Amino acid sequence: MHLHSFKLVLLNQIYYSLLLVTISQIVHTSHIREICEKRDIFFEPFRCQLYELDVLDESITYLLYDVNPSEGFNLRRDVYIRMAVFLEFLRTQRGYRRAKLVLPPWSNLVHWRSHNIDQTHLFWNHFFDLKSMKRYTNVIDMDEFFTEYERLHGPETGVMLDEVYKLKHFENMFENGVFVDKFEEHVCPKSHDYDAGASSLTYFGYGNFSTEEFTCLHFQGSAMLLHKLLETYKPQRLHHARYVLVLNAEIVLHDLWGNVDYWEARRSMRFASELIEIAARF
């Protein structure tokens, strides 16, 4: 009798221990956003169990963006919030539930006067706690993007972007005295940073980006209008991944400045621990 009771207690302890381990794995991986295929469900179940099978059939949308070179550090942070809030919304839409926001590197900002140090291609983890930012939405630094691209397309492969959109303000933003969210295609000027003959693209000084689809748009409206843009120009045939670059993203406006989404995104932008330590010593 005592032996039987002991076995029941032991089995209960084992059961609850396994249950706790499972729950801890789910909690621990709830904000890990990695490339996940159907076959991974069997090899790495804890990393993939949060995806539904139909989500795994969707292509991964990599959303890259840049900001006007003359803009400073704080404006770039604010543009990130606009794009991050948009991405969090986009990931609720069918066809975009695996979308990722690729963070543009920091390079030689106009306000940075220390020309004796290298200020090119500084990743976001140089300034911010990237793990904290990932807890809000699915963001990756540029080096992570290159790693994922190589995994999908092989090493030493140049980045071919499916679509590039260069945004520009409408000349008359208040037509008939009313501001309306809209975008409209226009002829690209010859001065833009794209060589149509070679398909090469200048992007933060990187020499490995190219595209065959470069579209110039007059754009006015909030970040949510980008969803309509992506749907309007969506390729008829989607591959495993879709690479989209939005140039001059500072033109995109906040949807609701100061709402819950805004503050959650901003709160996730904690400074890197190394900077906090330096500030504490100072």
PDB file of C-alpha atoms in Angstrom:
ATOM      1  CA  MET A   1       0.000   0.000   0.000  1.00  0.00           C
ATOM      2  CA  HIS A   2       2.760   2.382   0.995  1.00  0.00           C
ATOM      3  CA  LEU A   3       4.738   1.409  -2.098  1.00  0.00           C
ATOM      4  CA  HIS A   4       1.712   2.070  -4.326  1.00  0.00           C
ATOM      5  CA  SER A   5       1.172   5.490  -2.725  1.00  0.00           C
ATOM      6  CA  PHE A   6       4.827   6.316  -3.166  1.00  0.00           C
ATOM      7  CA  LYS A   7       4.643   5.480  -6.883  1.00  0.00           C
ATOM      8  CA  LEU A   8       1.591   7.705  -7.338  1.00  0.00           C
ATOM      9  CA  VAL A   9       3.325  10.602  -5.605  1.00  0.00           C
ATOM     10  CA  LEU A  10       6.429  10.087  -7.712  1.00  0.00           C
ATOM     11  CA  LEU A  11       4.415   9.972 -10.935  1.00  0.00           C
ATOM     12  CA  ASN A  12       2.548  13.138  -9.953  1.00  0.00           C
ATOM     13  CA  GLN A  13       5.824  14.940  -9.250  1.00  0.00           C
ATOM     14  CA  ILE A  14       7.253  13.856 -12.588  1.00  0.00           C
ATOM     15  CA  TYR A  15       4.084  14.941 -14.403  1.00  0.00           C
ATOM     16  CA  TYR A  16       4.011  18.407 -12.831  1.00  0.00           C
ATOM     17  CA  SER A  17       7.755  18.830 -13.317  1.00  0.00           C
ATOM     18  CA  LEU A  18       7.384  18.135 -17.035  1.00  0.00           C
ATOM     19  CA  LEU A  19       4.400  20.473 -17.168  1.00  0.00           C
ATOM     20  CA  LEU A  20       6.385  23.282 -15.555  1.00  0.00           C
ATOM     21  CA  VAL A  21       9.285  22.729 -17.949  1.00  0.00           C
ATOM     22  CA  THR A  22       6.903  22.936 -20.911  1.00  0.00           C
ATOM     23  CA  ILE A  23       5.273  26.131 -19.638  1.00  0.00           C
ATOM     24  CA  SER A  24       8.664  27.723 -18.945  1.00  0.00           C
ATOM     25  CA  GLN A  25       9.793  26.928 -22.470  1.00  0.00           C
ATOM     26  CA  ILE A  26       6.654  28.500 -23.925  1.00  0.00           C
ATOM     27  CA  VAL A  27       7.114  31.649 -21.857  1.00  0.00           C
ATOM     28  CA  HIS A  28      10.823  31.786 -22.594  1.00  0.00           C
ATOM     29  CA  THR A  29      10.352  31.513 -26.354  1.00  0.00           C
ATOM     30  CA  SER A  30       7.238  33.613 -26.709  1.00  0.00           C
ATOM     31  CA  HIS A  31       9.261  36.541 -28.101  1.00  0.00           C
ATOM     32  CA  ILE A  32      11.873  34.615 -30.103  1.00  0.00           C
ATOM     33  CA  ARG A  33      11.171  35.304 -33.762  1.00  0.00           C
ATOM     34  CA  GLU A  34      13.278  33.064 -35.967  1.00  0.00           C
ATOM     35  CA  ILE A  35      12.853  31.444 -39.330  1.00  0.00           C
ATOM     36  CA  CYS A  36      10.710  28.414 -38.598  1.00  0.00           C
ATOM     37  CA  GLU A  37       9.713  25.722 -41.034  1.00  0.00           C
ATOM     38  CA  LYS A  38       7.227  22.869 -40.742  1.00  0.00           C
ATOM     39  CA  ARG A  39      10.039  20.358 -40.371  1.00  0.00           C
ATOM     40  CA  ASP A  40      11.340  22.301 -37.349  1.00  0.00           C
ATOM     41  CA  ILE A  41       8.194  21.429 -35.411  1.00  0.00           C
ATOM     42  CA  PHE A  42       9.623  17.953 -34.921  1.00  0.00           C
ATOM     43  CA  PHE A  43      13.210  18.984 -34.180  1.00  0.00           C
ATOM     44  CA  GLU A  44      12.665  22.213 -32.239  1.00  0.00           C
ATOM     45  CA  PRO A  45       9.065  22.061 -31.011  1.00  0.00           C
ATOM     46  CA  PHE A  46       9.340  24.742 -28.334  1.00  0.00           C
ATOM     47  CA  ARG A  47      10.543  27.317 -30.860  1.00  0.00           C
ATOM     48  CA  CYS A  48       7.823  26.557 -33.373  1.00  0.00           C
ATOM     49  CA  GLN A  49       4.748  25.619 -31.400  1.00  0.00           C
ATOM     50  CA  LEU A  50       3.456  29.191 -31.319  1.00  0.00           C
ATOM     51  CA  TYR A  51       2.998  29.211 -35.092  1.00  0.00           C
ATOM     52  CA  GLU A  52      -0.147  27.756 -36.622  1.00  0.00           C
ATOM     53  CA  LEU A  53       0.476  25.521 -39.622  1.00  0.00           C
ATOM     54  CA  ASP A  54      -1.177  27.940 -42.057  1.00  0.00           C
ATOM     55  CA  VAL A  55       1.136  30.706 -40.815  1.00  0.00           C
ATOM     56  CA  LEU A  56       4.150  28.582 -41.745  1.00  0.00           C
ATOM     57  CA  ASP A  57       2.844  28.516 -45.331  1.00  0.00           C
ATOM     58  CA  GLU A  58       3.082  32.321 -45.527  1.00  0.00           C
ATOM     59  CA  SER A  59       6.161  34.018 -46.904  1.00  0.00           C
ATOM     60  CA  ILE A  60       8.372  36.068 -44.600  1.00  0.00           C
ATOM     61  CA  THR A  61       8.130  39.793 -45.292  1.00  0.00           C
ATOM     62  CA  TYR A  62      11.346  41.623 -44.458  1.00  0.00           C
ATOM     63  CA  LEU A  63      10.532  45.328 -44.159  1.00  0.00           C
ATOM     64  CA  LEU A  64      13.591  47.562 -44.473  1.00  0.00           C
ATOM     65  CA  TYR A  65      13.536  51.346 -44.284  1.00  0.00           C
ATOM     66  CA  ASP A  66      15.760  54.384 -44.162  1.00  0.00           C
ATOM     67  CA  VAL A  67      15.537  57.994 -42.996  1.00  0.00           C
ATOM     68  CA  ASN A  68      16.712  61.201 -44.667  1.00  0.00           C
ATOM     69  CA  PRO A  69      20.480  61.499 -43.955  1.00  0.00           C
ATOM     70  CA  SER A  70      20.043  65.020 -42.568  1.00  0.00           C
ATOM     71  CA  GLU A  71      17.811  63.804 -39.719  1.00  0.00           C
ATOM     72  CA  GLY A  72      19.225  63.360 -36.225  1.00  0.00           C
ATOM     73  CA  PHE A  73      19.222  60.686 -33.552  1.00  0.00           C
ATOM     74  CA  ASN A  74      15.898  61.537 -31.888  1.00  0.00           C
ATOM     75  CA  LEU A  75      13.939  61.788 -35.128  1.00  0.00           C
ATOM     76  CA  ARG A  76      15.280  58.408 -36.159  1.00  0.00           C
ATOM     77  CA  ARG A  77      14.086  56.950 -32.876  1.00  0.00           C
ATOM     78  CA  ASP A  78      10.660  58.452 -33.510  1.00  0.00           C
ATOM     79  CA  VAL A  79      10.496  57.030 -37.038  1.00  0.00           C
ATOM     80  CA  TYR A  80      11.334  53.628 -35.582  1.00  0.00           C
ATOM     81  CA  ILE A  81       8.311  53.870 -33.268  1.00  0.00           C
ATOM     82  CA  ARG A  82       6.052  54.582 -36.247  1.00  0.00           C
ATOM     83  CA  MET A  83       7.423  51.599 -38.149  1.00  0.00           C
ATOM     84  CA  ALA A  84       7.408  49.269 -35.134  1.00  0.00           C
ATOM     85  CA  VAL A  85       3.777  50.033 -34.294  1.00  0.00           C
ATOM     86  CA  PHE A  86       2.903  49.459 -37.939  1.00  0.00           C
ATOM     87  CA  LEU A  87       4.737  46.131 -38.011  1.00  0.00           C
ATOM     88  CA  GLU A  88       2.938  44.952 -34.878  1.00  0.00           C
ATOM     89  CA  PHE A  89      -0.350  45.678 -36.668  1.00  0.00           C
ATOM     90  CA  LEU A  90       0.892  44.135 -39.930  1.00  0.00           C
ATOM     91  CA  ARG A  91       1.678  40.861 -38.165  1.00  0.00           C
ATOM     92  CA  THR A  92      -2.020  40.464 -37.393  1.00  0.00           C
ATOM     93  CA  GLN A  93      -2.890  40.471 -41.095  1.00  0.00           C
ATOM     94  CA  ARG A  94      -3.059  37.290 -43.151  1.00  0.00           C
ATOM     95  CA  GLY A  95      -0.032  37.014 -45.387  1.00  0.00           C
ATOM     96  CA  TYR A  96       2.143  39.134 -43.101  1.00  0.00           C
ATOM     97  CA  ARG A  97       2.097  37.190 -39.836  1.00  0.00           C
ATOM     98  CA  ARG A  98       5.797  36.347 -40.188  1.00  0.00           C
ATOM     99  CA  ALA A  99       6.857  39.907 -41.059  1.00  0.00           C
ATOM    100  CA  LYS A 100      10.066  41.343 -39.617  1.00  0.00           C
ATOM    101  CA  LEU A 101      11.310  44.913 -39.329  1.00  0.00           C
ATOM    102  CA  VAL A 102      14.968  45.309 -40.317  1.00  0.00           C
ATOM    103  CA  LEU A 103      16.644  48.126 -38.397  1.00  0.00           C
ATOM    104  CA  PRO A 104      18.728  50.504 -40.533  1.00  0.00           C
ATOM    105  CA  PRO A 105      22.270  51.049 -39.233  1.00  0.00           C
ATOM    106  CA  TRP A 106      23.468  54.354 -37.851  1.00  0.00           C
ATOM    107  CA  SER A 107      26.081  56.001 -40.054  1.00  0.00           C
ATOM    108  CA  ASN A 108      27.788  59.381 -39.696  1.00  0.00           C
ATOM    109  CA  LEU A 109      24.852  61.454 -38.498  1.00  0.00           C
ATOM    110  CA  VAL A 110      25.193  65.167 -39.172  1.00  0.00           C
ATOM    111  CA  HIS A 111      25.250  65.946 -35.445  1.00  0.00           C
ATOM    112  CA  TRP A 112      28.116  63.552 -34.720  1.00  0.00           C
ATOM    113  CA  ARG A 113      31.279  65.684 -34.759  1.00  0.00           C
ATOM    114  CA  SER A 114      33.859  63.117 -33.614  1.00  0.00           C
ATOM    115  CA  HIS A 115      35.376  62.345 -36.969  1.00  0.00           C
ATOM    116  CA  ASN A 116      38.347  60.592 -35.371  1.00  0.00           C
ATOM    117  CA  ILE A 117      36.257  57.462 -34.643  1.00  0.00           C
ATOM    118  CA  ASP A 118      34.472  55.085 -36.988  1.00  0.00           C
ATOM    119  CA  GLN A 119      30.776  55.954 -37.136  1.00  0.00           C
ATOM    120  CA  THR A 120      29.658  53.836 -40.090  1.00  0.00           C
ATOM    121  CA  HIS A 121      27.254  50.903 -39.987  1.00  0.00           C
ATOM    122  CA  LEU A 122      26.641  50.991 -36.246  1.00  0.00           C
ATOM    123  CA  PHE A 123      23.963  48.463 -35.358  1.00  0.00           C
ATOM    124  CA  TRP A 124      21.075  49.252 -33.023  1.00  0.00           C
ATOM    125  CA  ASN A 125      22.421  46.962 -30.316  1.00  0.00           C
ATOM    126  CA  HIS A 126      25.260  49.462 -30.012  1.00  0.00           C
ATOM    127  CA  PHE A 127      22.791  51.925 -28.454  1.00  0.00           C
ATOM    128  CA  PHE A 128      19.742  49.930 -27.390  1.00  0.00           C
ATOM    129  CA  ASP A 129      18.804  46.715 -25.629  1.00  0.00           C
ATOM    130  CA  LEU A 130      17.691  44.732 -28.654  1.00  0.00           C
ATOM    131  CA  LYS A 131      16.161  41.975 -26.509  1.00  0.00           C
ATOM    132  CA  SER A 132      13.866  44.559 -24.968  1.00  0.00           C
ATOM    133  CA  MET A 133      12.851  45.865 -28.386  1.00  0.00           C
ATOM    134  CA  LYS A 134      12.102  42.332 -29.577  1.00  0.00           C
ATOM    135  CA  ARG A 135       9.669  41.944 -26.710  1.00  0.00           C
ATOM    136  CA  TYR A 136       7.443  44.525 -28.374  1.00  0.00           C
ATOM    137  CA  THR A 137       7.588  43.293 -31.963  1.00  0.00           C
ATOM    138  CA  ASN A 138       9.699  41.293 -34.386  1.00  0.00           C
ATOM    139  CA  VAL A 139      12.727  43.471 -35.127  1.00  0.00           C
ATOM    140  CA  ILE A 140      16.175  42.386 -36.269  1.00  0.00           C
ATOM    141  CA  ASP A 141      19.457  44.236 -36.638  1.00  0.00           C
ATOM    142  CA  MET A 142      21.139  44.464 -40.021  1.00  0.00           C
ATOM    143  CA  ASP A 143      23.717  41.789 -39.198  1.00  0.00           C
ATOM    144  CA  GLU A 144      20.891  39.421 -38.247  1.00  0.00           C
ATOM    145  CA  PHE A 145      19.209  40.196 -41.566  1.00  0.00           C
ATOM    146  CA  PHE A 146      22.354  39.324 -43.515  1.00  0.00           C
ATOM    147  CA  THR A 147      22.633  36.048 -41.576  1.00  0.00           C
ATOM    148  CA  GLU A 148      19.035  35.106 -42.368  1.00  0.00           C
ATOM    149  CA  TYR A 149      19.444  36.089 -46.027  1.00  0.00           C
ATOM    150  CA  GLU A 150      22.506  33.863 -46.328  1.00  0.00           C
ATOM    151  CA  ARG A 151      20.605  31.032 -44.713  1.00  0.00           C
ATOM    152  CA  LEU A 152      17.832  31.320 -47.279  1.00  0.00           C
ATOM    153  CA  HIS A 153      19.904  32.108 -50.378  1.00  0.00           C
ATOM    154  CA  GLY A 154      23.396  30.866 -49.644  1.00  0.00           C
ATOM    155  CA  PRO A 155      26.629  32.639 -48.651  1.00  0.00           C
ATOM    156  CA  GLU A 156      28.255  35.400 -50.683  1.00  0.00           C
ATOM    157  CA  THR A 157      24.951  36.276 -52.316  1.00  0.00           C
ATOM    158  CA  GLY A 158      24.003  39.893 -52.950  1.00  0.00           C
ATOM    159  CA  VAL A 159      20.693  41.072 -51.501  1.00  0.00           C
ATOM    160  CA  MET A 160      18.040  41.308 -54.210  1.00  0.00           C
ATOM    161  CA  LEU A 161      15.123  43.409 -52.985  1.00  0.00           C
ATOM    162  CA  ASP A 162      11.723  42.582 -54.439  1.00  0.00           C
ATOM    163  CA  GLU A 163      10.384  46.115 -54.104  1.00  0.00           C
ATOM    164  CA  VAL A 164      11.795  49.550 -53.270  1.00  0.00           C
ATOM    165  CA  TYR A 165       9.534  52.534 -52.624  1.00  0.00           C
ATOM    166  CA  LYS A 166      10.952  56.048 -52.477  1.00  0.00           C
ATOM    167  CA  LEU A 167       8.486  58.325 -50.700  1.00  0.00           C
ATOM    168  CA  LYS A 168       8.049  62.027 -51.312  1.00  0.00           C
ATOM    169  CA  HIS A 169       5.574  64.619 -50.033  1.00  0.00           C
ATOM    170  CA  PHE A 170       2.751  65.787 -52.262  1.00  0.00           C
ATOM    171  CA  GLU A 171       3.321  69.339 -53.426  1.00  0.00           C
ATOM    172  CA  ASN A 172      -0.165  70.275 -52.233  1.00  0.00           C
ATOM    173  CA  MET A 173      -0.771  68.280 -49.051  1.00  0.00           C
ATOM    174  CA  PHE A 174      -4.074  70.013 -48.244  1.00  0.00           C
ATOM    175  CA  GLU A 175      -5.929  69.794 -51.523  1.00  0.00           C
ATOM    176  CA  ASN A 176      -9.261  71.596 -51.155  1.00  0.00           C
ATOM    177  CA  GLY A 177      -8.240  72.343 -47.585  1.00  0.00           C
ATOM    178  CA  VAL A 178      -8.426  68.676 -46.531  1.00  0.00           C
ATOM    179  CA  PHE A 179      -5.592  66.299 -45.606  1.00  0.00           C
ATOM    180  CA  VAL A 180      -6.369  62.855 -47.040  1.00  0.00           C
ATOM    181  CA  ASP A 181      -4.317  59.693 -46.609  1.00  0.00           C
ATOM    182  CA  LYS A 182      -3.172  58.675 -50.086  1.00  0.00           C
ATOM    183  CA  PHE A 183      -0.236  57.699 -52.275  1.00  0.00           C
ATOM    184  CA  GLU A 184       0.341  58.187 -55.978  1.00  0.00           C
ATOM    185  CA  GLU A 185       3.059  56.922 -58.287  1.00  0.00           C
ATOM    186  CA  HIS A 186       5.172  59.443 -60.178  1.00  0.00           C
ATOM    187  CA  VAL A 187       8.140  59.410 -62.534  1.00  0.00           C
ATOM    188  CA  CYS A 188      11.412  58.986 -60.659  1.00  0.00           C
ATOM    189  CA  PRO A 189      13.879  61.864 -61.034  1.00  0.00           C
ATOM    190  CA  LYS A 190      17.283  61.102 -62.475  1.00  0.00           C
ATOM    191  CA  SER A 191      18.991  62.153 -59.255  1.00  0.00           C
ATOM    192  CA  HIS A 192      17.773  59.243 -57.122  1.00  0.00           C
ATOM    193  CA  ASP A 193      20.268  56.652 -55.816  1.00  0.00           C
ATOM    194  CA  TYR A 194      19.342  53.864 -58.197  1.00  0.00           C
ATOM    195  CA  ASP A 195      21.057  52.687 -61.361  1.00  0.00           C
ATOM    196  CA  ALA A 196      18.321  51.050 -63.427  1.00  0.00           C
ATOM    197  CA  GLY A 197      20.811  49.636 -65.910  1.00  0.00           C
ATOM    198  CA  ALA A 198      22.838  47.803 -63.289  1.00  0.00           C
ATOM    199  CA  SER A 199      19.920  47.342 -60.851  1.00  0.00           C
ATOM    200  CA  SER A 200      22.304  48.523 -58.119  1.00  0.00           C
ATOM    201  CA  LEU A 201      21.058  50.461 -55.130  1.00  0.00           C
ATOM    202  CA  THR A 202      22.873  52.692 -52.676  1.00  0.00           C
ATOM    203  CA  TYR A 203      21.702  51.802 -49.181  1.00  0.00           C
ATOM    204  CA  PHE A 204      23.692  53.096 -46.182  1.00  0.00           C
ATOM    205  CA  GLY A 205      26.929  52.577 -48.043  1.00  0.00           C
ATOM    206  CA  TYR A 206      26.378  48.861 -48.584  1.00  0.00           C
ATOM    207  CA  GLY A 207      27.424  47.627 -51.991  1.00  0.00           C
ATOM    208  CA  ASN A 208      25.488  44.357 -52.037  1.00  0.00           C
ATOM    209  CA  PHE A 209      21.911  45.636 -52.492  1.00  0.00           C
ATOM    210  CA  SER A 210      20.078  45.618 -55.800  1.00  0.00           C
ATOM    211  CA  THR A 211      16.509  45.645 -57.113  1.00  0.00           C
ATOM    212  CA  GLU A 212      14.569  45.489 -60.350  1.00  0.00           C
ATOM    213  CA  GLU A 213      11.452  47.163 -58.936  1.00  0.00           C
ATOM    214  CA  PHE A 214      12.057  50.784 -57.922  1.00  0.00           C
ATOM    215  CA  THR A 215       8.907  52.884 -57.507  1.00  0.00           C
ATOM    216  CA  CYS A 216       8.687  56.574 -56.668  1.00  0.00           C
ATOM    217  CA  LEU A 217       5.569  57.616 -54.771  1.00  0.00           C
ATOM    218  CA  HIS A 218       3.985  60.772 -53.483  1.00  0.00           C
ATOM    219  CA  PHE A 219       2.835  59.704 -50.037  1.00  0.00           C
ATOM    220  CA  GLN A 220       0.873  61.310 -47.253  1.00  0.00           C
ATOM    221  CA  GLY A 221      -0.732  59.558 -44.353  1.00  0.00           C
ATOM    222  CA  SER A 222      -0.139  57.354 -41.344  1.00  0.00           C
ATOM    223  CA  ALA A 223       1.926  54.200 -41.188  1.00  0.00           C
ATOM    224  CA  MET A 224      -1.169  52.024 -41.636  1.00  0.00           C
ATOM    225  CA  LEU A 225      -1.351  53.298 -45.226  1.00  0.00           C
ATOM    226  CA  LEU A 226       1.763  51.221 -45.862  1.00  0.00           C
ATOM    227  CA  HIS A 227      -0.401  48.114 -45.572  1.00  0.00           C
ATOM    228  CA  LYS A 228      -2.469  49.293 -48.531  1.00  0.00           C
ATOM    229  CA  LEU A 229       0.735  50.086 -50.392  1.00  0.00           C
ATOM    230  CA  LEU A 230       2.098  46.576 -49.796  1.00  0.00           C
ATOM    231  CA  GLU A 231      -1.178  45.047 -50.943  1.00  0.00           C
ATOM    232  CA  THR A 232      -1.422  47.267 -54.025  1.00  0.00           C
ATOM    233  CA  TYR A 233       2.056  46.377 -55.295  1.00  0.00           C
ATOM    234  CA  LYS A 234       2.175  42.813 -53.995  1.00  0.00           C
ATOM    235  CA  PRO A 235       3.779  40.462 -56.534  1.00  0.00           C
ATOM    236  CA  GLN A 236       1.384  38.024 -58.155  1.00  0.00           C
ATOM    237  CA  ARG A 237       3.666  35.154 -57.219  1.00  0.00           C
ATOM    238  CA  LEU A 238       5.200  35.209 -53.755  1.00  0.00           C
ATOM    239  CA  HIS A 239       8.323  33.267 -52.930  1.00  0.00           C
ATOM    240  CA  HIS A 240       9.518  32.039 -49.551  1.00  0.00           C
ATOM    241  CA  ALA A 241      10.503  35.574 -48.587  1.00  0.00           C
ATOM    242  CA  ARG A 242       9.554  39.075 -49.704  1.00  0.00           C
ATOM    243  CA  TYR A 243      12.076  41.903 -49.327  1.00  0.00           C
ATOM    244  CA  VAL A 244      10.670  45.432 -49.237  1.00  0.00           C
ATOM    245  CA  LEU A 245      12.573  48.688 -48.720  1.00  0.00           C
ATOM    246  CA  VAL A 246      10.852  51.982 -47.877  1.00  0.00           C
ATOM    247  CA  LEU A 247      13.058  55.021 -48.481  1.00  0.00           C
ATOM    248  CA  ASN A 248      12.439  58.316 -46.657  1.00  0.00           C
ATOM    249  CA  ALA A 249      10.278  56.653 -44.018  1.00  0.00           C
ATOM    250  CA  GLU A 250      10.226  59.911 -42.027  1.00  0.00           C
ATOM    251  CA  ILE A 251       7.387  60.964 -44.357  1.00  0.00           C
ATOM    252  CA  VAL A 252       5.170  58.297 -42.792  1.00  0.00           C
ATOM    253  CA  LEU A 253       3.154  59.730 -39.893  1.00  0.00           C
ATOM    254  CA  HIS A 254       2.108  58.297 -36.550  1.00  0.00           C
ATOM    255  CA  ASP A 255      -1.319  56.704 -36.478  1.00  0.00           C
ATOM    256  CA  LEU A 256      -2.080  57.809 -32.925  1.00  0.00           C
ATOM    257  CA  TRP A 257       0.763  59.659 -31.245  1.00  0.00           C
ATOM    258  CA  GLY A 258       0.864  58.998 -27.512  1.00  0.00           C
ATOM    259  CA  ASN A 259      -1.539  56.046 -27.403  1.00  0.00           C
ATOM    260  CA  VAL A 260      -0.827  52.690 -25.741  1.00  0.00           C
ATOM    261  CA  ASP A 261       0.969  51.256 -28.779  1.00  0.00           C
ATOM    262  CA  TYR A 262       3.200  54.310 -29.002  1.00  0.00           C
ATOM    263  CA  TRP A 263       4.287  54.091 -25.367  1.00  0.00           C
ATOM    264  CA  GLU A 264       4.788  50.321 -25.459  1.00  0.00           C
ATOM    265  CA  ALA A 265       7.093  50.681 -28.448  1.00  0.00           C
ATOM    266  CA  ARG A 266       8.936  53.603 -26.886  1.00  0.00           C
ATOM    267  CA  ARG A 267       9.272  51.884 -23.509  1.00  0.00           C
ATOM    268  CA  SER A 268      10.883  48.879 -25.201  1.00  0.00           C
ATOM    269  CA  MET A 269      13.700  51.127 -26.464  1.00  0.00           C
ATOM    270  CA  ARG A 270      15.850  50.730 -23.386  1.00  0.00           C
ATOM    271  CA  PHE A 271      19.443  51.840 -23.715  1.00  0.00           C
ATOM    272  CA  ALA A 272      22.140  49.194 -23.974  1.00  0.00           C
ATOM    273  CA  SER A 273      23.573  48.016 -20.661  1.00  0.00           C
ATOM    274  CA  GLU A 274      27.055  49.192 -21.683  1.00  0.00           C
ATOM    275  CA  LEU A 275      25.785  52.763 -22.109  1.00  0.00           C
ATOM    276  CA  ILE A 276      23.974  52.604 -18.778  1.00  0.00           C
ATOM    277  CA  GLU A 277      27.198  51.526 -17.076  1.00  0.00           C
ATOM    278  CA  ILE A 278      29.132  54.373 -18.690  1.00  0.00           C
ATOM    279  CA  ALA A 279      26.464  56.858 -17.619  1.00  0.00           C
ATOM    280  CA  ALA A 280      26.550  55.534 -14.057  1.00  0.00           C
ATOM    281  CA  ARG A 281      30.337  55.955 -13.882  1.00  0.00           C
ATOM    282  CA  PHE A 282      30.045  59.476 -15.304  1.00  0.00           C
TER     283      PHE A 282
END
